[in-house]
CSV table of C-alpha atoms in Angstrom, one decimal:
chain,number,residue,atom,x,y,z
A,13,UNK,CA,-15.9,10.3,-22.6
A,14,UNK,CA,-19.9,9.4,-22.5
A,15,UNK,CA,-18.7,5.7,-21.8
A,16,UNK,CA,-16.8,6.7,-18.9
A,17,UNK,CA,-19.4,8.4,-17.4
A,18,UNK,CA,-21.4,5.5,-17.9
A,19,UNK,CA,-19.4,3.2,-16.1
A,20,UNK,CA,-18.9,5.5,-13.2
A,21,UNK,CA,-22.6,6.3,-13.1
A,22,UNK,CA,-23.3,2.4,-13.2
A,23,UNK,CA,-21.1,1.9,-10.3
A,24,UNK,CA,-22.7,4.5,-8.4
A,25,UNK,CA,-26.1,2.4,-9.0
A,26,UNK,CA,-24.6,-0.7,-7.8
A,27,UNK,CA,-23.8,0.9,-4.6
A,28,UNK,CA,-26.8,2.8,-3.5
A,29,UNK,CA,-29.7,0.6,-4.4
A,30,UNK,CA,-28.6,-1.1,-1.1
A,31,UNK,CA,-29.6,2.1,0.9
A,32,UNK,CA,-32.8,2.5,-0.8
A,33,UNK,CA,-34.8,0.3,1.6
A,34,UNK,CA,-33.2,1.2,4.7
A,35,UNK,CA,-35.8,1.6,7.8
A,36,UNK,CA,-35.9,5.7,7.8
A,37,UNK,CA,-37.8,4.9,11.0
A,38,UNK,CA,-34.5,4.3,12.8
A,39,UNK,CA,-33.4,7.9,11.4
A,40,UNK,CA,-36.6,9.9,11.8
A,41,UNK,CA,-35.5,11.6,15.0
A,42,UNK,CA,-32.1,13.0,13.7
A,43,UNK,CA,-31.2,16.8,14.3
A,44,UNK,CA,-28.8,19.1,13.7
A,45,UNK,CA,-25.3,17.6,14.3
A,46,UNK,CA,-24.7,20.2,16.7
A,47,UNK,CA,-27.8,19.6,18.6
A,48,UNK,CA,-27.1,16.0,18.4
A,49,UNK,CA,-23.4,16.0,19.9
A,50,UNK,CA,-24.6,18.1,22.5
A,51,UNK,CA,-27.3,15.7,23.5
A,52,UNK,CA,-24.8,12.5,23.0
A,53,UNK,CA,-22.4,14.5,25.6
A,54,UNK,CA,-25.3,14.6,28.4
A,55,UNK,CA,-26.8,11.0,27.6
A,56,UNK,CA,-26.0,7.8,29.1
A,57,UNK,CA,-22.5,6.1,28.4
A,58,UNK,CA,-23.9,3.5,26.3
A,59,UNK,CA,-24.0,5.8,23.3
A,60,UNK,CA,-20.5,6.8,23.5
A,61,UNK,CA,-17.6,4.4,22.2
A,62,UNK,CA,-14.2,6.4,21.9
A,63,UNK,CA,-11.4,4.2,20.4
A,64,UNK,CA,-7.5,5.4,20.0
A,65,UNK,CA,-5.3,3.1,18.2
A,66,UNK,CA,-2.0,3.5,16.3
A,67,UNK,CA,0.9,2.2,14.9
A,68,UNK,CA,4.9,3.7,14.4
A,69,UNK,CA,8.2,2.8,13.9
A,70,UNK,CA,11.5,4.4,14.7
A,71,UNK,CA,15.0,3.9,15.8
A,72,UNK,CA,18.9,4.5,15.0
A,73,UNK,CA,20.5,3.4,12.2
A,74,UNK,CA,24.3,4.3,10.7
A,75,UNK,CA,26.5,3.2,7.9
A,76,UNK,CA,29.7,2.0,7.8
A,77,UNK,CA,30.8,5.3,5.9
A,78,UNK,CA,28.6,8.2,5.1
A,79,UNK,CA,24.6,8.4,5.0
A,80,UNK,CA,22.6,5.7,4.9
A,81,UNK,CA,20.5,6.8,2.1
A,82,UNK,CA,20.8,6.1,-1.5
A,83,UNK,CA,20.7,8.2,-4.3
A,84,UNK,CA,18.5,7.3,-7.5
A,85,UNK,CA,18.0,9.1,-10.5
A,86,UNK,CA,14.6,8.7,-12.6
A,87,UNK,CA,13.2,9.3,-15.6
A,88,UNK,CA,16.4,9.4,-17.8
A,89,UNK,CA,14.7,7.6,-20.6
A,90,UNK,CA,12.6,11.0,-21.1
A,91,UNK,CA,15.2,13.6,-20.0
A,92,UNK,CA,19.0,13.5,-19.9
A,93,UNK,CA,18.9,14.6,-16.2
A,94,UNK,CA,16.3,12.9,-14.9
A,95,UNK,CA,14.9,13.6,-11.6
A,96,UNK,CA,17.5,12.6,-8.8
A,97,UNK,CA,16.7,12.2,-4.9
A,98,UNK,CA,17.7,10.4,-1.8
A,99,UNK,CA,15.9,7.1,-0.8
A,100,UNK,CA,16.5,5.9,2.9
A,101,UNK,CA,15.6,2.3,1.5
A,102,UNK,CA,16.6,1.2,-1.6
A,103,UNK,CA,14.8,-1.6,-3.4
A,104,UNK,CA,12.9,-2.5,-0.2
A,105,UNK,CA,10.1,-3.8,-2.7
A,106,UNK,CA,12.3,-6.1,-4.3
A,107,UNK,CA,14.8,-7.1,-1.5
A,108,UNK,CA,12.7,-7.2,1.5
A,109,UNK,CA,12.2,-4.7,4.8
A,110,UNK,CA,14.4,-6.2,7.6
A,111,UNK,CA,16.9,-3.6,8.1
A,112,UNK,CA,16.3,-1.6,4.9
A,113,UNK,CA,13.4,0.7,6.4
A,114,UNK,CA,15.1,3.5,8.1
A,115,UNK,CA,12.1,6.1,8.1
A,116,UNK,CA,10.2,6.9,10.8
A,117,UNK,CA,6.1,6.2,9.9
A,118,UNK,CA,3.0,6.4,12.1
A,119,UNK,CA,-0.5,6.0,11.8
A,120,UNK,CA,-2.8,7.5,14.6
A,121,UNK,CA,-6.6,6.1,14.6
A,122,UNK,CA,-9.5,8.0,16.5
A,123,UNK,CA,-13.1,6.8,16.1
A,124,UNK,CA,-15.9,8.1,18.1
A,125,UNK,CA,-19.2,6.3,17.6
A,126,UNK,CA,-22.0,8.9,18.1
A,127,UNK,CA,-25.3,7.0,17.4
A,128,UNK,CA,-26.5,3.3,18.6
A,129,UNK,CA,-29.9,2.8,18.2
A,130,UNK,CA,-32.8,0.4,16.4
A,131,UNK,CA,-29.8,-1.6,15.0
A,132,UNK,CA,-28.4,1.2,13.4
A,133,UNK,CA,-24.7,2.8,14.5
A,134,UNK,CA,-22.6,5.5,13.3
A,135,UNK,CA,-19.0,6.3,13.8
A,136,UNK,CA,-16.8,9.2,13.2
A,137,UNK,CA,-13.1,7.9,11.9
A,138,UNK,CA,-10.1,9.9,11.6
A,139,UNK,CA,-6.6,8.7,10.6
A,140,UNK,CA,-3.6,10.9,10.8
A,141,UNK,CA,-0.4,9.5,9.4
A,142,UNK,CA,2.9,10.7,8.2
A,143,UNK,CA,6.8,10.4,8.8
A,144,UNK,CA,9.2,11.6,11.4
A,145,UNK,CA,12.8,12.9,10.6
A,146,UNK,CA,15.4,10.1,12.0
A,147,UNK,CA,18.4,11.7,10.6
A,148,UNK,CA,18.4,14.8,12.5
A,149,UNK,CA,16.8,16.7,15.8
A,150,UNK,CA,14.9,18.9,13.3
A,151,UNK,CA,11.4,19.1,14.5
A,152,UNK,CA,9.6,21.2,11.9
A,153,UNK,CA,6.4,19.9,10.2
A,154,UNK,CA,7.5,20.3,6.7
A,155,UNK,CA,7.8,17.3,4.4
A,156,UNK,CA,10.9,18.7,2.9
A,157,UNK,CA,12.4,18.4,6.3
A,158,UNK,CA,11.2,14.8,6.6
A,159,UNK,CA,8.4,15.6,9.0
A,160,UNK,CA,5.1,15.1,7.6
A,161,UNK,CA,1.8,14.8,9.0
A,162,UNK,CA,-1.8,14.5,6.9
A,163,UNK,CA,-5.1,13.5,7.5
A,164,UNK,CA,-4.9,10.0,5.7
A,165,UNK,CA,-8.4,9.2,6.4
A,166,UNK,CA,-11.8,11.0,7.6
A,167,UNK,CA,-15.1,9.3,7.0
A,168,UNK,CA,-18.4,8.4,8.6
A,169,UNK,CA,-18.9,4.8,9.2
A,170,UNK,CA,-22.4,3.3,9.5
A,171,UNK,CA,-23.8,-0.3,10.1
A,172,UNK,CA,-27.5,-1.2,9.8
A,173,UNK,CA,-28.6,0.9,7.1
A,174,UNK,CA,-28.3,-2.0,4.3
A,175,UNK,CA,-31.4,-4.2,4.6
A,176,UNK,CA,-30.8,-7.9,5.6
A,177,UNK,CA,-26.9,-7.2,6.1
A,178,UNK,CA,-26.9,-5.9,9.6
A,179,UNK,CA,-23.1,-6.7,9.6
A,180,UNK,CA,-22.5,-4.8,6.3
A,181,UNK,CA,-20.8,-1.3,6.7
A,182,UNK,CA,-21.5,1.9,4.5
A,183,UNK,CA,-19.1,4.7,4.6
A,184,UNK,CA,-18.8,8.1,3.3
A,185,UNK,CA,-15.6,10.5,3.1
A,186,UNK,CA,-11.9,10.0,2.8
A,187,UNK,CA,-11.5,6.4,2.9
A,188,UNK,CA,-10.8,3.2,0.7
A,189,UNK,CA,-11.3,-0.6,0.9
A,190,UNK,CA,-9.1,-2.6,3.0
A,191,UNK,CA,-5.6,-2.9,1.9
A,192,UNK,CA,-3.9,-6.6,1.2
A,193,UNK,CA,-0.5,-6.5,2.0
A,194,UNK,CA,2.9,-8.2,0.8
A,195,UNK,CA,4.6,-7.8,4.3
A,196,UNK,CA,8.0,-8.6,3.7
A,197,UNK,CA,8.0,-6.3,0.6
A,198,UNK,CA,6.2,-3.4,2.3
A,199,UNK,CA,3.7,-3.2,-0.8
A,200,UNK,CA,0.2,-4.0,-1.2
A,201,UNK,CA,-1.3,-6.1,-4.0
A,202,UNK,CA,-4.8,-4.6,-3.3
A,203,UNK,CA,-5.0,-1.2,-2.6
A,204,UNK,CA,-6.3,2.1,-4.4
A,205,UNK,CA,-4.9,5.5,-3.2
A,206,UNK,CA,-8.2,7.6,-2.7
A,207,UNK,CA,-9.6,11.3,-1.6
A,208,UNK,CA,-12.9,11.2,-1.2
A,209,UNK,CA,-15.2,8.4,-2.0
A,210,UNK,CA,-18.0,6.1,-0.8
A,211,UNK,CA,-18.2,2.4,-0.2
A,212,UNK,CA,-20.2,-0.7,1.3
A,213,UNK,CA,-18.1,-3.6,2.6
A,214,UNK,CA,-18.9,-7.0,4.2
A,215,UNK,CA,-22.1,-7.6,2.3
A,216,UNK,CA,-22.8,-11.4,2.3
A,217,UNK,CA,-23.8,-12.6,-1.1
A,218,UNK,CA,-23.5,-16.3,-2.4
A,219,UNK,CA,-20.4,-18.0,-0.8
A,220,UNK,CA,-18.4,-14.8,0.0
A,221,UNK,CA,-18.7,-11.1,1.0
A,222,UNK,CA,-18.7,-8.2,-1.5
A,223,UNK,CA,-17.1,-4.8,-1.0
A,224,UNK,CA,-17.7,-2.0,-3.5
A,225,UNK,CA,-16.2,1.6,-3.4
A,226,UNK,CA,-15.9,4.9,-5.8
A,227,UNK,CA,-13.4,7.6,-5.2
A,228,UNK,CA,-11.7,10.5,-6.4
A,229,UNK,CA,-7.8,10.8,-6.9
A,230,UNK,CA,-6.5,13.3,-9.1
A,231,UNK,CA,-2.8,13.3,-10.4
A,232,UNK,CA,-0.1,15.6,-11.1
A,233,UNK,CA,0.4,14.8,-14.7
A,234,UNK,CA,4.1,16.4,-15.7
A,235,UNK,CA,5.1,18.0,-18.8
A,236,UNK,CA,6.9,15.5,-21.1
A,237,UNK,CA,10.2,17.5,-20.3
A,238,UNK,CA,9.5,16.6,-16.2
A,239,UNK,CA,9.6,20.5,-15.7
A,240,UNK,CA,6.3,20.9,-14.0
A,241,UNK,CA,3.1,19.2,-13.7
A,242,UNK,CA,-0.6,19.9,-13.9
A,243,UNK,CA,-3.7,18.1,-12.0
A,244,UNK,CA,-5.9,16.1,-14.2
A,245,UNK,CA,-9.1,14.5,-12.4
A,246,UNK,CA,-9.5,10.8,-11.9
A,247,UNK,CA,-12.5,8.4,-10.5
A,248,UNK,CA,-11.8,5.2,-9.2
A,249,UNK,CA,-14.1,2.1,-9.2
A,250,UNK,CA,-13.0,-0.7,-6.5
A,251,UNK,CA,-14.6,-4.1,-6.1
A,252,UNK,CA,-13.3,-7.2,-3.8
A,253,UNK,CA,-15.4,-10.2,-3.5
A,254,UNK,CA,-13.7,-12.5,-0.6
A,255,UNK,CA,-13.7,-15.2,1.9
A,256,UNK,CA,-14.8,-17.4,-0.9
A,257,UNK,CA,-14.2,-20.7,1.2
A,258,UNK,CA,-13.0,-23.5,-1.3
A,259,UNK,CA,-11.7,-25.9,1.3
A,260,UNK,CA,-11.7,-25.8,5.2
A,261,UNK,CA,-8.5,-24.2,4.7
A,262,UNK,CA,-8.1,-22.5,1.5
A,263,UNK,CA,-9.9,-19.2,0.6
A,264,UNK,CA,-10.3,-17.1,-2.6
A,265,UNK,CA,-10.8,-13.4,-2.9
A,266,UNK,CA,-11.4,-11.6,-6.3
A,267,UNK,CA,-10.3,-8.0,-6.7
A,268,UNK,CA,-10.6,-5.5,-9.6
A,269,UNK,CA,-10.0,-1.7,-9.7
A,270,UNK,CA,-10.9,0.4,-12.8
A,271,UNK,CA,-9.3,4.3,-13.0
A,272,UNK,CA,-11.2,6.8,-15.0
A,273,UNK,CA,-9.3,9.6,-16.3
A,274,UNK,CA,-11.3,12.9,-16.5
A,275,UNK,CA,-8.9,15.4,-18.3
A,276,UNK,CA,-10.5,18.8,-19.6
A,277,UNK,CA,-10.3,19.7,-23.0
A,278,UNK,CA,-7.7,22.0,-22.6
A,279,UNK,CA,-5.9,19.4,-21.2
A,280,UNK,CA,-6.5,17.0,-23.7
A,281,UNK,CA,-5.2,19.8,-26.2
A,282,UNK,CA,-1.9,20.1,-24.2
A,283,UNK,CA,-1.6,16.4,-24.2
A,284,UNK,CA,-2.4,16.1,-28.1
A,285,UNK,CA,0.4,18.8,-28.6
A,286,UNK,CA,3.0,16.9,-26.7
A,287,UNK,CA,3.0,19.4,-23.9
A,288,UNK,CA,2.2,17.1,-21.4
A,289,UNK,CA,1.6,13.4,-20.8
A,290,UNK,CA,-1.7,11.5,-21.6
A,291,UNK,CA,-3.4,10.6,-18.5
A,292,UNK,CA,-5.1,7.3,-19.5
A,293,UNK,CA,-7.7,4.8,-17.9
A,294,UNK,CA,-6.4,1.7,-16.3
A,295,UNK,CA,-7.6,-1.5,-14.7
A,296,UNK,CA,-6.2,-4.1,-12.2
A,297,UNK,CA,-8.0,-7.7,-12.0
A,298,UNK,CA,-6.7,-10.4,-9.8
A,299,UNK,CA,-7.5,-13.5,-7.8
A,300,UNK,CA,-5.7,-14.4,-4.1
A,301,UNK,CA,-5.5,-18.1,-2.7
A,302,UNK,CA,-5.1,-18.1,1.0
A,303,UNK,CA,-4.0,-21.5,2.9
A,304,UNK,CA,-3.9,-21.5,6.8
A,305,UNK,CA,-2.0,-24.3,8.2
A,306,UNK,CA,-2.7,-25.7,11.8
A,307,UNK,CA,0.4,-24.2,13.3
A,308,UNK,CA,-0.7,-20.6,12.8
A,309,UNK,CA,1.5,-20.6,9.3
A,310,UNK,CA,-0.2,-19.5,6.2
A,311,UNK,CA,0.6,-19.4,2.1
A,312,UNK,CA,-0.7,-17.1,0.0
A,313,UNK,CA,-0.9,-16.7,-3.9
A,314,UNK,CA,-2.0,-13.6,-6.0
A,315,UNK,CA,-2.3,-13.5,-9.4
A,316,UNK,CA,-2.9,-10.3,-11.0
A,317,UNK,CA,-3.2,-8.4,-14.3
A,318,UNK,CA,-3.0,-4.9,-14.9
A,319,UNK,CA,-2.8,-2.2,-17.8
A,320,UNK,CA,-1.4,1.3,-18.5
A,321,UNK,CA,-0.4,3.5,-15.2
A,322,UNK,CA,-1.2,0.5,-12.7
A,323,UNK,CA,1.0,-1.9,-14.6
A,324,UNK,CA,3.9,0.4,-14.5
A,325,UNK,CA,3.2,1.2,-10.9
A,326,UNK,CA,3.1,-2.5,-10.0
A,327,UNK,CA,6.5,-3.0,-11.8
A,328,UNK,CA,8.2,-0.3,-9.6
A,329,UNK,CA,11.2,-1.2,-7.5
A,330,UNK,CA,10.5,0.3,-4.4
A,331,UNK,CA,6.4,0.4,-3.5
A,332,UNK,CA,4.9,-2.0,-6.7
A,333,UNK,CA,1.3,-0.8,-5.3
A,334,UNK,CA,-1.6,-1.0,-8.1
A,335,UNK,CA,-1.7,3.1,-8.0
A,336,UNK,CA,-2.4,4.9,-11.3
A,337,UNK,CA,0.8,6.8,-10.8
A,338,UNK,CA,4.2,7.4,-8.6
A,339,UNK,CA,2.0,8.2,-5.4
A,340,UNK,CA,0.0,11.2,-6.9
A,341,UNK,CA,2.4,12.1,-9.8
A,342,UNK,CA,2.0,10.7,-13.3
A,343,UNK,CA,5.0,10.3,-15.8
A,344,UNK,CA,5.1,8.6,-19.2
A,345,UNK,CA,3.1,8.0,-22.4
A,346,UNK,CA,1.1,4.8,-21.9
A,347,UNK,CA,0.0,2.7,-24.8
A,348,UNK,CA,-2.3,0.2,-23.6
A,349,UNK,CA,0.3,-2.4,-22.4
A,350,UNK,CA,-0.4,-5.1,-19.9
A,351,UNK,CA,1.5,-6.5,-16.9
A,352,UNK,CA,1.2,-10.2,-15.7
A,353,UNK,CA,2.4,-10.6,-12.2
A,354,UNK,CA,2.3,-13.9,-9.9
A,355,UNK,CA,3.2,-13.1,-6.1
A,356,UNK,CA,3.4,-15.7,-3.2
A,357,UNK,CA,4.1,-15.1,0.5
A,358,UNK,CA,3.9,-17.2,3.5
A,359,UNK,CA,5.3,-18.2,6.9
A,360,UNK,CA,5.9,-21.7,7.7
A,361,UNK,CA,7.2,-23.4,10.7
A,362,UNK,CA,9.5,-26.4,11.3
A,363,UNK,CA,9.5,-27.9,14.8
A,364,UNK,CA,8.8,-25.4,17.8
A,365,UNK,CA,12.1,-23.5,17.2
A,366,UNK,CA,12.4,-22.6,13.3
A,367,UNK,CA,10.5,-20.5,11.2
A,368,UNK,CA,10.9,-19.7,7.5
A,369,UNK,CA,9.0,-16.5,5.9
A,370,UNK,CA,9.1,-15.8,2.0
A,371,UNK,CA,7.9,-13.5,-0.5
A,372,UNK,CA,8.6,-14.0,-4.1
A,373,UNK,CA,7.1,-12.1,-7.4
A,374,UNK,CA,7.4,-12.6,-10.8
A,375,UNK,CA,6.3,-10.1,-13.7
A,376,UNK,CA,6.1,-9.9,-17.5
A,377,UNK,CA,4.9,-6.5,-19.1
A,378,UNK,CA,4.7,-5.5,-22.7
A,379,UNK,CA,4.4,-2.1,-24.1
A,380,UNK,CA,4.1,-0.2,-20.9
A,381,UNK,CA,6.1,2.9,-19.5
A,382,UNK,CA,9.1,2.0,-17.6
A,383,UNK,CA,8.8,2.3,-14.0
A,384,UNK,CA,12.4,3.6,-13.6
A,385,UNK,CA,13.3,5.4,-16.8
A,386,UNK,CA,9.4,6.5,-18.0
A,387,UNK,CA,10.6,5.3,-21.0
A,388,UNK,CA,7.5,4.2,-23.5
A,389,UNK,CA,6.8,1.2,-25.2
A,390,UNK,CA,8.9,-0.9,-22.8
A,391,UNK,CA,8.9,-4.7,-22.4
A,392,UNK,CA,9.8,-5.8,-18.8
A,393,UNK,CA,10.6,-9.1,-16.9
A,394,UNK,CA,11.4,-9.3,-13.2
A,395,UNK,CA,12.0,-11.5,-10.7
A,396,UNK,CA,12.1,-10.5,-6.6
A,397,UNK,CA,12.7,-12.8,-3.9
A,398,UNK,CA,13.0,-12.2,0.3
A,399,UNK,CA,13.7,-15.5,2.6
A,400,UNK,CA,13.9,-15.0,6.3
A,401,UNK,CA,15.0,-18.3,8.2
A,402,UNK,CA,15.1,-17.8,11.9
A,403,UNK,CA,15.5,-19.8,14.9
A,404,UNK,CA,12.6,-19.2,17.5
A,405,UNK,CA,13.7,-19.0,21.2
A,406,UNK,CA,11.8,-20.2,23.9
A,407,UNK,CA,10.4,-16.6,24.8
A,408,UNK,CA,9.5,-16.0,21.4
A,409,UNK,CA,12.7,-13.9,20.4
A,410,UNK,CA,14.0,-14.6,16.9
A,411,UNK,CA,17.6,-14.9,15.6
A,412,UNK,CA,17.9,-15.4,12.0
A,413,UNK,CA,19.2,-13.9,8.5
A,414,UNK,CA,17.0,-12.3,5.6
A,415,UNK,CA,18.3,-12.7,2.0
A,416,UNK,CA,17.1,-10.7,-0.7
A,417,UNK,CA,17.6,-11.0,-4.4
A,418,UNK,CA,16.0,-9.3,-7.5
A,419,UNK,CA,16.6,-9.1,-11.4
A,420,UNK,CA,14.6,-6.6,-13.6
A,421,UNK,CA,15.2,-6.3,-17.2
A,422,UNK,CA,13.8,-3.7,-19.4
A,423,UNK,CA,13.8,-3.6,-23.2
A,424,UNK,CA,13.6,0.2,-24.4
A,425,UNK,CA,14.8,2.1,-27.3
A,426,UNK,CA,16.0,-1.0,-29.1
A,427,UNK,CA,18.4,-1.9,-26.1
A,428,UNK,CA,18.0,-4.1,-22.9
A,429,UNK,CA,18.9,-2.3,-19.8
A,430,UNK,CA,19.4,-4.4,-16.4
A,431,UNK,CA,18.8,-3.7,-12.6
A,432,UNK,CA,19.7,-6.3,-10.0
A,433,UNK,CA,20.9,-6.6,-6.5
A,434,UNK,CA,21.1,-8.5,-3.5
A,435,UNK,CA,20.7,-8.0,0.5
A,436,UNK,CA,21.8,-9.9,3.7
A,437,UNK,CA,20.3,-8.8,7.0
A,438,UNK,CA,21.4,-10.3,10.2
A,439,UNK,CA,19.0,-9.6,13.0
A,440,UNK,CA,18.1,-10.2,16.3
A,441,UNK,CA,14.5,-9.7,17.4
A,442,UNK,CA,12.5,-9.4,20.7
A,443,UNK,CA,8.8,-10.0,20.3
A,444,UNK,CA,6.2,-11.7,22.0
A,445,UNK,CA,4.6,-14.2,19.5
A,446,UNK,CA,5.9,-16.8,17.5
A,447,UNK,CA,4.7,-15.7,14.3
A,448,UNK,CA,7.1,-12.7,12.6
A,449,UNK,CA,3.0,-11.5,11.4
A,450,UNK,CA,2.1,-11.3,14.9
A,451,UNK,CA,1.0,-8.7,17.2
A,452,UNK,CA,3.6,-6.2,17.6
A,453,UNK,CA,5.8,-4.7,19.6
A,454,UNK,CA,8.8,-5.8,17.8
A,455,UNK,CA,12.3,-4.4,18.5
A,456,UNK,CA,14.9,-5.2,15.8
A,457,UNK,CA,18.7,-5.2,16.1
A,458,UNK,CA,20.4,-5.4,12.7
A,459,UNK,CA,23.3,-5.5,10.5
A,460,UNK,CA,22.6,-5.1,6.6
A,461,UNK,CA,24.8,-5.4,3.7
A,462,UNK,CA,23.1,-4.1,0.3
A,463,UNK,CA,24.8,-4.3,-3.1
A,464,UNK,CA,23.8,-3.5,-6.8
A,465,UNK,CA,24.8,-5.8,-9.1
A,466,UNK,CA,23.5,-3.4,-12.0
A,467,UNK,CA,21.9,-0.3,-12.0
A,468,UNK,CA,20.8,0.9,-15.4
A,469,UNK,CA,17.4,1.4,-14.5
A,470,UNK,CA,17.3,3.8,-11.5
A,471,UNK,CA,21.0,4.7,-11.5
A,472,UNK,CA,21.4,4.2,-7.5
A,473,UNK,CA,24.4,5.0,-5.7
A,474,UNK,CA,25.5,4.9,-2.2
A,475,UNK,CA,28.0,7.3,-0.2
A,476,UNK,CA,31.0,7.9,-2.0
A,477,UNK,CA,29.4,6.8,-5.3
A,478,UNK,CA,29.7,3.1,-4.3
A,479,UNK,CA,27.8,0.3,-5.5
A,480,UNK,CA,27.3,-1.4,-1.7
A,481,UNK,CA,26.7,-0.1,1.9
A,482,UNK,CA,27.1,-1.9,5.2
A,483,UNK,CA,24.7,-0.5,7.8
A,484,UNK,CA,23.6,-0.9,11.5
A,485,UNK,CA,20.8,-0.3,13.5
A,486,UNK,CA,18.1,-0.8,16.0
A,487,UNK,CA,14.4,-0.3,15.1
A,488,UNK,CA,11.2,-0.6,17.1
A,489,UNK,CA,7.8,-1.2,15.4
A,490,UNK,CA,4.7,-0.8,17.8
A,491,UNK,CA,1.0,-1.1,17.4
A,492,UNK,CA,-1.1,0.0,20.4
A,493,UNK,CA,-4.8,0.2,21.1
């Protein structure tokens, strides 16, 4: 336990020396928060800088028969019955998101700069996020009813406090370092789910920029029979060293996270007795190479290695983020296994009227908890792909098809289980930029066919217990500011 505390203490020491030499004169006229805000309201407008921005998606979707949701059952490697629930976007993280993300999601960001003097600026940032039920007219704010609202972020952001780095930021509160996303799969290769934390960003050092953060994110560690859970404390250290220019059009980014479990003595005894799973430390490290093209296209290659819970979560069919658990839930008995993952994504244009977007992920893991069955000591291999060729009209609208295929095998308890599937989405989109990853809004008209070729891991079934589904819909994705 002492070495874990040492790692966390050293990470704090790395962050806070940057602040030790800050010019205290810039802050000497600070007063109580209430008095400062009252004066700012009466002060000149130069000290006020309010911003409101956001993102949301929503629309209509219907299946050929029955609900558009799929039913999956997880955890059958540790429990005969497992945990069953409906999912509106089966294997989105392996097949692609076009025509396969029927759930309303939103982010509403409010920020207010309230101090700007002598090279020091400060602002408060609040992010509201959540989901809206698209299956019914129910409008009760309850997660069980499909409507959810939460404060995803709430933090103080400052500039000018780090000597010699006027553009670097220092933040304190509920926040995390910026996410890096595999857009077609709707998951991140760099992202840490956090509660409260503190961090510095964009500190220019050598050929790149350094980001560092520490954060807290406790997990609901389940009982070994999946009948309940208990909350176990966890701290995470995050590092990014990015924007390292290798050539005029190629940049390199390095990334790493280390999650440190901080169980109480009583929780350790329960884990040793086999009552609950043991929450174990985990790490993720990687490198990302990005090449930009003259026609606004790009290609990116990401190489990663992860251990324990992060290795398991990065193997999931749905959201393969580098979390320690499934969202804030932790299942399975880890044993120090590793995952190696390679991911590529990009967008390339052929002339003025044809574009191809792609995402491909390959991985191999040994001695980890299976992300779908929760079976320990599992060996996994997976391949995931999504290709989206499209014709680009003169007004930047697009007509095309998104093709997805994945195959995942897991050797557990002496036998190999397989899961595989295909997706075909025919679409036409109304948009205002040539790039599929350009500025939204975008309106999509689509028809999607999903088929599970094998379902031995998440036991997926569509309406009427079928292994395939046709669904049709219209969706809008909007960013506003």
